[in-house]
Tab-separated table of C-alpha atoms and ligand atoms in Angstrom:
chain	number	residue	atom	x	y	z
L	20	MET	CA	21.020	-9.483	-8.506
L	21	ASP	CA	20.071	-7.503	-11.885
L	22	SER	CA	16.640	-8.973	-13.546
L	23	THR	CA	14.022	-7.765	-16.353
L	24	CYS	CA	11.065	-5.027	-16.426
L	25	ARG	CA	7.336	-6.715	-15.992
L	26	ILE	CA	6.990	-3.110	-18.079
L	27	CYS	CA	9.799	-3.085	-20.907
L	28	GLY	CA	11.718	-6.081	-20.559
L	29	GLY	CA	14.093	-3.883	-19.250
L	30	ILE	CA	16.873	-4.711	-17.548
L	31	VAL	CA	15.801	-3.232	-13.390
L	32	LYS	CA	19.007	-2.992	-11.614
L	33	GLY	CA	18.902	-4.047	-7.399
L	34	SER	CA	19.762	-0.955	-4.773
L	35	ILE	CA	18.071	-1.323	-2.195
L	36	ASP	CA	17.720	-4.925	-0.650
L	37	LEU	CA	16.506	-5.616	2.846
L	38	GLY	CA	17.238	-9.647	2.800
L	39	PRO	CA	15.718	-12.434	4.109
L	40	GLN	CA	11.412	-11.515	4.202
L	41	PRO	CA	8.691	-13.430	4.945
L	42	ARG	CA	4.836	-12.127	3.843
L	43	GLY	CA	4.585	-9.273	5.070
L	44	ASN	CA	0.564	-9.778	5.298
L	45	ALA	CA	0.827	-13.727	6.817
L	46	PHE	CA	0.132	-13.482	10.367
L	47	PRO	CA	0.804	-16.439	11.423
L	48	ARG	CA	-1.259	-18.237	14.217
L	49	PRO	CA	1.217	-19.179	16.790
L	50	GLY	CA	1.334	-23.001	15.775
L	51	ASP	CA	1.910	-22.491	12.333
L	52	VAL	CA	5.581	-20.801	11.872
L	53	ALA	CA	7.261	-24.278	11.696
L	54	ASP	CA	7.318	-23.389	7.300
L	55	GLU	CA	7.661	-20.298	7.216
L	56	PHE	CA	7.499	-18.431	3.645
L	57	PHE	CA	10.580	-15.958	3.161
L	58	TYR	CA	11.621	-14.597	0.129
L	59	ARG	CA	14.672	-12.050	-0.538
L	60	LEU	CA	13.601	-8.308	-0.106
L	61	VAL	CA	16.135	-7.019	-3.037
L	62	VAL	CA	14.260	-3.836	-5.174
L	63	GLY	CA	15.260	-1.909	-7.964
L	64	MET	CA	14.352	1.016	-10.957
L	65	CYS	CA	14.767	-0.500	-14.987
L	66	ASP	CA	17.184	1.240	-17.051
L	67	SER	CA	14.990	1.655	-19.850
L	68	CYS	CA	11.249	3.128	-17.855
L	69	THR	CA	12.686	4.233	-14.679
L	70	MET	CA	9.967	1.735	-13.357
L	71	VAL	CA	10.926	0.959	-9.624
L	72	GLN	CA	10.560	-2.535	-9.525
L	73	LEU	CA	10.315	-6.255	-6.785
L	74	LEU	CA	12.950	-8.135	-8.291
L	75	ASP	CA	11.050	-11.435	-6.987
L	76	ASP	CA	7.596	-12.212	-7.867
L	77	ILE	CA	6.033	-13.678	-5.102
L	78	PRO	CA	3.078	-15.372	-7.419
L	79	GLN	CA	-0.314	-13.560	-6.231
L	80	GLU	CA	-2.448	-16.483	-5.937
L	81	ILE	CA	-0.578	-17.244	-2.154
L	82	ARG	CA	-1.152	-12.910	-0.923
L	83	TYR	CA	-4.352	-12.543	-1.980
L	84	HIS	CA	-5.779	-16.053	-0.456
L	85	ASP	CA	-9.052	-15.418	0.638
L	86	ALA	CA	-8.917	-14.777	3.948
L	87	TYR	CA	-6.819	-11.599	2.699
L	88	PRO	CA	-6.650	-9.519	6.743
L	89	TYR	CA	-6.634	-6.147	5.522
L	90	HIS	CA	-9.261	-3.677	5.716
L	91	ALA	CA	-10.258	-0.565	4.143
L	92	SER	CA	-12.211	0.931	6.258
L	93	GLY	CA	-10.649	0.448	9.754
L	94	SER	CA	-9.788	3.352	9.788
L	95	ALA	CA	-12.056	6.626	10.004
L	96	VAL	CA	-9.717	8.454	8.020
L	97	HIS	CA	-9.727	5.950	5.083
L	98	ARG	CA	-13.526	5.972	5.230
L	99	GLY	CA	-13.637	9.449	4.094
L	100	HIS	CA	-11.349	9.864	1.986
L	101	PHE	CA	-12.915	7.091	-0.259
L	102	GLU	CA	-16.505	8.387	0.352
L	103	GLY	CA	-15.009	11.490	-0.759
L	104	ILE	CA	-13.725	10.406	-3.543
L	105	ALA	CA	-16.864	7.962	-4.716
L	106	GLN	CA	-18.941	11.277	-4.593
L	107	HIS	CA	-16.225	13.689	-7.080
L	108	PHE	CA	-17.152	10.167	-9.415
L	109	LEU	CA	-20.795	10.980	-8.793
L	110	ASP	CA	-20.539	14.472	-8.941
L	111	THR	CA	-18.546	14.364	-12.186
L	112	GLU	CA	-17.829	11.508	-13.264
L	113	LEU	CA	-21.005	9.823	-13.586
L	114	THR	CA	-23.821	12.900	-14.859
L	115	GLY	CA	-24.655	10.202	-18.155
L	116	PRO	CA	-26.855	8.513	-18.895
L	117	ASP	CA	-26.323	4.893	-16.132
L	118	PRO	CA	-22.880	5.346	-16.014
L	119	PHE	CA	-20.567	2.100	-15.298
L	120	ILE	CA	-17.573	2.784	-12.619
L	121	VAL	CA	-15.907	-0.698	-12.323
L	122	GLU	CA	-12.830	-0.242	-9.155
L	123	ILE	CA	-10.588	-3.259	-9.524
L	124	GLY	CA	-9.537	-4.192	-6.017
L	125	SER	CA	-12.601	-3.431	-4.407
L	126	ASN	CA	-11.856	-5.572	-1.049
L	127	ASP	CA	-14.437	-4.254	1.686
L	128	GLY	CA	-16.560	-2.090	-0.251
L	129	VAL	CA	-15.854	1.337	2.039
L	130	MET	CA	-16.002	3.234	-2.018
L	131	LEU	CA	-18.416	1.325	-4.321
L	132	SER	CA	-20.995	0.973	-1.523
L	133	LYS	CA	-21.461	4.383	-1.988
L	134	ILE	CA	-22.519	4.619	-5.498
L	135	ALA	CA	-24.224	1.596	-4.880
L	136	GLN	CA	-26.483	4.011	-2.628
L	137	ALA	CA	-27.213	5.823	-5.285
L	138	GLY	CA	-28.639	3.309	-7.666
L	139	VAL	CA	-25.062	3.909	-9.581
L	140	ARG	CA	-23.707	0.695	-12.132
L	141	HIS	CA	-21.236	-1.329	-10.739
L	142	LEU	CA	-18.588	-3.742	-10.615
L	143	GLY	CA	-16.319	-4.635	-8.235
L	144	ILE	CA	-13.131	-7.017	-8.860
L	145	GLU	CA	-12.000	-8.297	-5.772
L	146	PRO	CA	-9.708	-12.220	-5.222
L	147	SER	CA	-10.345	-12.299	-1.700
L	148	ARG	CA	-13.017	-13.856	-0.427
L	149	GLU	CA	-13.621	-12.502	2.615
L	150	VAL	CA	-13.367	-9.413	1.499
L	151	ALA	CA	-15.687	-9.479	-1.526
L	152	GLU	CA	-18.448	-11.180	0.825
L	153	MET	CA	-18.136	-8.020	3.071
L	154	SER	CA	-18.710	-5.518	0.216
L	155	LYS	CA	-21.531	-7.717	-1.337
L	156	ALA	CA	-23.310	-7.403	2.745
L	157	LYS	CA	-22.958	-3.180	1.941
L	158	GLY	CA	-24.883	-4.255	-1.593
L	159	VAL	CA	-21.792	-3.970	-4.049
L	160	ARG	CA	-21.965	-6.065	-7.183
L	161	VAL	CA	-18.292	-7.901	-6.812
L	162	LEU	CA	-16.100	-10.787	-9.719
L	163	PRO	CA	-14.129	-12.146	-7.604
L	164	GLU	CA	-10.967	-12.044	-9.969
L	165	PHE	CA	-8.417	-11.189	-10.394
L	166	PHE	CA	-8.821	-8.504	-13.567
L	167	ASP	CA	-6.310	-9.131	-16.121
L	168	GLU	CA	-6.382	-9.065	-19.957
L	169	SER	CA	-8.633	-11.738	-20.141
L	170	THR	CA	-11.093	-10.839	-17.407
L	171	ALA	CA	-11.701	-7.679	-19.571
L	172	PRO	CA	-13.747	-8.344	-22.770
L	173	ARG	CA	-15.687	-10.199	-20.992
L	174	ILE	CA	-17.584	-7.693	-18.644
L	175	LEU	CA	-16.747	-4.755	-21.827
L	176	ALA	CA	-19.624	-8.396	-23.139
L	177	GLU	CA	-22.301	-8.583	-19.630
L	178	HIS	CA	-21.472	-4.510	-19.660
L	179	GLY	CA	-20.131	-2.496	-21.708
L	180	PRO	CA	-17.074	-0.226	-21.332
L	181	ALA	CA	-16.394	1.631	-18.768
L	182	ASP	CA	-17.588	5.449	-17.578
L	183	VAL	CA	-14.337	5.470	-14.844
L	184	MET	CA	-12.164	2.696	-13.397
L	185	PHE	CA	-10.799	3.130	-10.196
L	186	GLY	CA	-8.231	1.041	-7.913
L	187	ALA	CA	-6.595	1.905	-4.510
L	188	ASN	CA	-3.759	1.161	-2.447
L	189	VAL	CA	-3.828	-2.054	-5.124
L	190	ILE	CA	-2.674	-0.875	-8.930
L	191	ALA	CA	0.847	-1.070	-8.081
L	192	HIS	CA	0.441	-4.435	-5.617
L	193	ILE	CA	0.004	-6.573	-9.271
L	194	SER	CA	2.811	-7.514	-10.935
L	195	HIS	CA	1.168	-8.551	-13.630
L	196	LEU	CA	0.779	-4.598	-14.903
L	197	ALA	CA	1.330	-5.308	-18.109
L	198	SER	CA	-1.678	-7.305	-18.663
L	199	VAL	CA	-4.220	-5.073	-15.645
L	200	LEU	CA	-3.144	-1.817	-18.259
L	201	ARG	CA	-3.925	-3.909	-22.585
L	202	GLY	CA	-7.106	-4.496	-19.608
L	203	VAL	CA	-7.813	-0.750	-19.342
L	204	LYS	CA	-7.670	-0.051	-22.859
L	205	ARG	CA	-9.430	-2.491	-23.353
L	206	LEU	CA	-13.012	-1.333	-21.932
L	207	LEU	CA	-11.989	2.177	-20.412
L	208	ALA	CA	-14.820	3.665	-23.028
L	209	PRO	CA	-13.588	6.425	-25.660
L	210	THR	CA	-13.834	9.377	-23.094
L	211	GLY	CA	-13.525	7.309	-19.222
L	212	ILE	CA	-10.625	7.516	-17.085
L	213	PHE	CA	-9.225	5.465	-14.982
L	214	VAL	CA	-7.635	6.520	-11.863
L	215	PHE	CA	-5.540	4.642	-9.056
L	216	GLU	CA	-3.048	5.700	-6.173
L	217	GLU	CA	-1.007	4.508	-4.219
L	218	PRO	CA	2.008	5.370	-2.886
L	219	TYR	CA	4.752	7.545	-4.536
L	220	LEU	CA	8.244	6.996	-6.004
L	221	GLY	CA	9.122	10.403	-4.481
L	222	ASP	CA	8.312	10.515	-1.226
L	223	VAL	CA	8.916	6.719	-0.266
L	224	VAL	CA	12.156	8.438	-0.858
L	225	GLU	CA	11.931	11.955	1.281
L	226	GLN	CA	10.473	9.681	3.443
L	227	THR	CA	13.448	7.036	3.877
L	228	ALA	CA	10.229	4.672	4.175
L	229	PHE	CA	11.524	1.645	3.558
L	230	ASP	CA	9.404	-0.046	5.298
L	231	LEU	CA	6.598	0.063	2.853
L	232	LEU	CA	8.604	-1.961	0.246
L	233	TYR	CA	7.020	-5.596	0.471
L	234	ASP	CA	6.188	-8.368	-0.685
L	235	GLU	CA	2.798	-7.048	-1.713
L	236	HIS	CA	4.633	-4.202	-3.616
L	237	SER	CA	5.564	-4.502	-7.080
L	238	PHE	CA	6.179	-1.564	-8.229
L	239	VAL	CA	6.393	1.513	-7.085
L	240	PHE	CA	5.157	3.925	-8.772
L	241	SER	CA	7.110	7.752	-10.299
L	242	VAL	CA	5.201	9.762	-12.129
L	243	ARG	CA	7.842	9.083	-15.059
L	244	ALA	CA	7.154	5.486	-14.984
L	245	ILE	CA	3.692	5.611	-15.773
L	246	GLN	CA	3.914	7.862	-17.973
L	247	ALA	CA	6.283	5.968	-20.199
L	248	ALA	CA	3.744	2.634	-19.169
L	249	ALA	CA	0.334	4.590	-20.470
L	250	GLU	CA	1.938	5.080	-23.282
L	251	ARG	CA	3.123	1.540	-24.244
L	252	PHE	CA	0.473	0.571	-23.240
L	253	GLY	CA	-1.782	2.785	-26.163
L	254	LEU	CA	-3.902	4.852	-22.883
L	255	GLU	CA	-2.006	8.860	-21.672
L	256	LEU	CA	-1.370	10.254	-18.174
L	257	VAL	CA	-3.935	12.959	-18.341
L	258	ASP	CA	-3.372	13.527	-14.691
L	259	ALA	CA	-1.567	13.135	-11.605
L	260	GLU	CA	-1.447	14.331	-8.275
L	261	PRO	CA	-0.431	14.328	-4.274
L	262	ASP	CA	-2.320	12.442	-1.359
L	263	PRO	CA	-1.275	12.716	1.793
L	264	ILE	CA	-2.646	9.989	2.419
L	265	HIS	CA	-1.442	5.790	3.119
L	266	GLY	CA	2.170	8.564	4.132
L	267	GLY	CA	2.062	9.973	0.416
L	268	SER	CA	0.102	9.081	-2.426
L	269	MET	CA	-0.718	9.595	-6.405
L	270	ARG	CA	-3.171	10.148	-8.128
L	271	TYR	CA	-2.329	9.276	-11.352
L	272	THR	CA	-5.378	9.534	-14.126
L	273	LEU	CA	-5.315	8.209	-17.105
L	274	ALA	CA	-7.030	8.462	-21.164
L	275	GLN	CA	-7.706	7.078	-24.002
L	276	PRO	CA	-5.017	9.380	-26.651
L	277	GLY	CA	-5.731	12.134	-26.859
L	278	ALA	CA	-9.267	12.049	-25.365
L	279	ARG	CA	-8.293	14.709	-22.579
L	280	PRO	CA	-5.961	17.905	-22.023
L	281	VAL	CA	-3.007	16.851	-20.065
L	282	SER	CA	-3.398	19.177	-16.634
L	283	ARG	CA	-0.233	21.517	-15.864
L	284	GLY	CA	0.446	18.902	-13.145
L	285	VAL	CA	1.697	16.467	-14.769
L	286	GLY	CA	4.178	18.510	-16.190
L	287	ASP	CA	5.346	19.649	-13.530
L	288	LEU	CA	5.537	16.846	-11.117
L	289	LEU	CA	7.950	15.232	-14.011
L	290	ALA	CA	9.916	17.976	-14.119
L	291	ARG	CA	10.075	18.243	-9.765
L	292	GLU	CA	11.093	13.789	-9.846
L	293	ASP	CA	14.034	15.418	-12.389
L	294	SER	CA	15.063	17.439	-9.906
L	295	GLN	CA	14.583	15.095	-6.795
L	296	ARG	CA	16.870	12.519	-9.262
L	297	LEU	CA	14.105	10.042	-8.569
L	298	GLY	CA	14.976	8.500	-12.185
L	299	GLU	CA	19.051	6.842	-10.933
L	300	HIS	CA	19.914	4.394	-9.593
L	301	ALA	CA	21.739	5.867	-6.536
L	302	THR	CA	19.530	7.836	-5.573
L	303	LEU	CA	18.058	4.189	-4.563
L	304	GLU	CA	21.633	3.306	-3.261
L	305	GLU	CA	21.338	6.633	-0.936
L	306	PHE	CA	17.979	5.226	-0.075
L	307	ALA	CA	19.102	2.534	1.019
L	308	GLY	CA	22.013	2.998	3.287
L	309	ARG	CA	19.615	6.356	4.761
L	310	ALA	CA	17.419	2.530	6.085
L	311	ARG	CA	19.807	0.819	7.192
L	312	ARG	CA	21.141	4.008	9.416
L	313	ILE	CA	17.981	4.388	10.977
L	314	ARG	CA	17.890	0.096	11.358
L	315	ASP	CA	20.769	1.289	13.576
L	316	ASP	CA	19.375	3.958	15.355
L	317	LEU	CA	16.802	2.227	16.571
L	318	ILE	CA	17.887	-1.797	17.349
L	319	GLY	CA	20.531	0.274	19.897
L	320	LEU	CA	17.527	2.959	20.912
L	321	LEU	CA	15.006	-0.668	21.876
L	322	ARG	CA	17.870	-2.126	23.602
L	323	ASP	CA	18.934	1.054	24.876
L	324	LEU	CA	15.835	1.203	26.562
L	325	HIS	CA	14.480	-2.687	27.431
L	326	GLY	CA	18.059	-2.642	29.261
L	327	LYS	CA	16.831	0.380	31.649
L	328	GLY	CA	13.454	-1.696	32.154
L	329	MET	CA	11.645	0.259	29.754
L	330	ARG	CA	8.548	-1.229	28.895
L	331	ILE	CA	7.798	-1.076	24.951
L	332	ALA	CA	4.806	-1.544	23.283
L	333	GLY	CA	3.898	-1.344	19.588
L	334	TYR	CA	1.213	-0.003	18.042
L	335	GLY	CA	-0.670	-0.868	15.044
L	336	ALA	CA	0.520	-3.977	13.401
L	337	PRO	CA	0.365	-2.409	9.012
L	338	ALA	CA	2.150	-5.043	6.600
L	339	LYS	CA	5.304	-2.556	6.838
L	340	THR	CA	5.368	-4.302	10.943
L	341	THR	CA	7.084	-7.206	9.391
L	342	THR	CA	9.694	-5.274	7.179
L	343	VAL	CA	11.161	-3.570	9.366
L	344	THR	CA	11.270	-5.593	12.568
L	345	ASN	CA	12.592	-8.561	10.032
L	346	TYR	CA	15.269	-5.570	8.708
L	347	CYS	CA	16.043	-4.752	12.262
L	348	GLY	CA	15.468	-8.100	13.899
L	349	ILE	CA	13.528	-6.695	16.708
L	350	GLY	CA	11.679	-9.345	18.259
L	351	PRO	CA	9.504	-10.362	20.898
L	352	ASP	CA	12.503	-9.755	23.516
L	353	LEU	CA	12.112	-5.909	22.520
L	354	VAL	CA	8.874	-5.589	21.715
L	355	PRO	CA	6.315	-8.766	23.722
L	356	PHE	CA	3.315	-7.088	21.534
L	357	ILE	CA	2.146	-4.830	19.681
L	358	CYS	CA	-2.256	-4.363	19.420
L	359	ASP	CA	-3.986	-3.917	16.475
L	360	SER	CA	-8.342	-3.088	16.166
L	361	THR	CA	-8.131	-5.839	13.317
L	362	PRO	CA	-9.834	-8.746	15.221
L	363	SER	CA	-8.034	-10.299	12.238
L	364	LYS	CA	-4.721	-9.813	13.037
L	365	GLN	CA	-5.157	-10.201	17.131
L	366	GLY	CA	-4.177	-13.282	18.266
L	367	ARG	CA	-1.683	-13.994	15.271
L	368	LEU	CA	1.814	-12.892	15.187
L	369	ILE	CA	4.067	-10.965	12.809
L	370	ALA	CA	4.662	-13.434	9.854
L	371	GLY	CA	8.597	-14.030	11.194
L	372	SER	CA	9.955	-11.514	14.198
L	373	HIS	CA	6.552	-13.446	16.013
L	374	ILE	CA	5.661	-10.444	17.981
L	375	PRO	CA	2.723	-11.227	18.929
L	376	VAL	CA	-0.888	-8.984	18.276
L	377	LYS	CA	-2.954	-8.315	20.283
L	378	PRO	CA	-6.630	-5.911	20.559
L	379	PRO	CA	-5.635	-2.256	21.462
L	380	ALA	CA	-7.270	-3.529	25.749
L	381	ALA	CA	-4.468	-5.002	25.564
L	382	PHE	CA	-2.942	-0.819	24.907
L	383	SER	CA	-5.444	0.995	27.258
L	384	ASP	CA	-5.396	-1.500	30.363
L	385	ASP	CA	-1.817	-1.040	30.985
L	386	TYR	CA	0.208	1.373	29.356
L	387	PRO	CA	3.643	1.201	28.846
L	388	ASP	CA	7.202	3.409	29.094
L	389	TYR	CA	7.172	3.487	24.755
L	390	ALA	CA	4.871	2.994	22.383
L	391	LEU	CA	6.798	2.206	18.681
L	392	LEU	CA	4.168	3.336	16.316
L	393	PHE	CA	4.017	1.349	13.217
L	394	ALA	CA	1.631	2.752	12.006
L	395	TRP	CA	2.936	6.159	11.338
L	396	ASN	CA	0.259	6.718	8.542
L	397	HIS	CA	-2.031	6.691	10.510
L	398	ALA	CA	-0.221	8.563	13.363
L	399	GLU	CA	-1.668	12.360	13.724
L	400	GLU	CA	-5.819	9.250	14.395
L	401	ILE	CA	-4.087	7.275	17.036
L	402	MET	CA	-2.283	10.048	18.642
L	403	ALA	CA	-5.373	11.742	18.791
L	404	LYS	CA	-7.941	8.009	20.601
L	405	GLU	CA	-4.955	7.938	22.516
L	406	ARG	CA	-3.886	11.848	23.933
L	407	SER	CA	-4.276	10.143	27.374
L	408	PHE	CA	-0.324	7.171	27.360
L	409	SER	CA	0.676	10.559	26.183
L	410	GLU	CA	-1.023	12.518	29.404
L	411	ARG	CA	0.055	8.970	31.654
L	412	GLY	CA	3.556	10.456	30.759
L	413	GLY	CA	3.794	7.547	27.915
L	414	ARG	CA	6.120	8.204	25.266
L	415	TRP	CA	6.200	8.052	20.575
L	416	ILE	CA	8.883	5.895	19.229
L	417	LEU	CA	9.071	6.450	15.490
L	418	TYR	CA	11.676	5.961	13.331
L	419	VAL	CA	9.783	7.364	9.460
L	420	PRO	CA	12.083	10.236	8.751
L	421	ASP	CA	14.731	9.231	11.137
L	422	VAL	CA	14.413	7.430	14.936
L	423	ARG	CA	12.871	10.079	17.328
L	424	ILE	CA	11.262	10.160	20.037
L	425	VAL	CA	8.028	12.144	20.965
G	513	TYD	P1	-3.138	0.987	6.820
G	513	TYD	O1	-1.304	1.109	6.817
G	513	TYD	O2	-3.754	1.109	6.879
G	513	TYD	O3	-2.492	-0.755	5.462
G	513	TYD	P2	-0.166	-1.411	5.173
G	513	TYD	O4	-1.098	-2.404	5.964
G	513	TYD	O5	-1.443	-1.746	4.551
G	513	TYD	O6	0.243	0.256	5.399
G	513	TYD	O7	-2.590	-0.619	7.749
G	513	TYD	C1	-3.838	0.009	9.835
G	513	TYD	C2	-2.757	-0.090	10.576
G	513	TYD	O8	-3.098	-0.360	12.107
G	513	TYD	C3	-3.797	-1.404	10.178
G	513	TYD	O9	-4.080	-2.356	10.865
G	513	TYD	C4	-4.893	-0.815	12.370
G	513	TYD	C5	-4.348	-0.060	12.429
G	513	TYD	N1	-4.958	0.375	13.546
G	513	TYD	C6	-5.310	0.385	14.856
G	513	TYD	O10	-4.677	-0.548	15.054
G	513	TYD	N2	-5.942	1.998	15.663
G	513	TYD	C7	-6.027	2.391	14.635
G	513	TYD	O11	-6.781	3.726	15.040
G	513	TYD	C8	-5.818	2.890	13.417
G	513	TYD	C9	-5.812	4.160	12.683
G	513	TYD	C10	-5.579	1.707	12.917
G	514	ZN	ZN1	11.597	-1.400	-17.976
């Protein structure tokens, strides 16, 4: 199974096949599962520009619907992270006369509300209505649309060029990335920067984080592929910095060509990517083999524990949960429920595997013997919060980078 690269038109060879999958963030109601949408989750790398991408293209209108349930403010650690980024921009890039910042995918306003409080001109671009409304309530100015090369000139005409453009966990989601980069090229001021942070291919491969692959992640970026994409659309990659958030991210900075010096980090990371063979099909094929082993180990462990009469609950229902449960064949027979703090996910089901999502009290009111930690990127925060589960003999099951009990 091959397809065409969304960035350069090259050939993308499918290397990782995670089988039939529903949408990661669908969260159907119990009565609503009769005609669930499935597609084949296959991921591969472009022969020419090395961009890792989904072979199938799920129309974005069915992904970022009005009630899109992901809320960036849901974790205290993430809130602190985004407030820190806002403060960094306020201190560095937004100090000139009447600066202007644009955020693509501003979600519930976790970053821009801090910018709004500082009285700095800003615009959030957010097509999912519910989260857009939440950010408006925090004083954030929002354009309820998708960003692309057709929105950029309108924003430019109304607000002028952007000193900073930002996106977090959204740019790799956009299958029309080529059009977004054309839009950035137009809207970005001559000395402006476009900063975005997304899960990093190097970490995904190193940790065998196969659950980060789902319909919304149209791409998994590497420094090499972003450098090539930037150049293709008249921009330049001037910095890349690793960040541990979301289980391993990279923060990229693009600028107009020649406008900013290129940091040493870019060259260092490119060299590291070459030594990790990140740009080779074989690396993805080996990844697929490790994912199969995790699947076999995890389902084996759960069946074994279930056979011994142990009670197992899931903890955290990020979109990743959909990939893992459907790929491994984990259903409510093995994991009767998953607790999650997001109100809009509670009372719903994980798509495809149909495991019910319940409020955190379902967990703490009656501790199970084992908790399968789907939100493993929040392990520290969650394990600290649920210390009394471990103190009473409860054990956590983790499956990335391998299956283990802690
Ligand atoms: P997250 O990894 O932020 O999102 P994504 O879907 O993009 O992978 O999702 C973390 C999920 O875990 C989210 O649904 C909220 C939940 N969660 C809890 O239930 N309790 C917690 O203490 C934390 C930190 C998260
Ligand atoms: Zn390509």
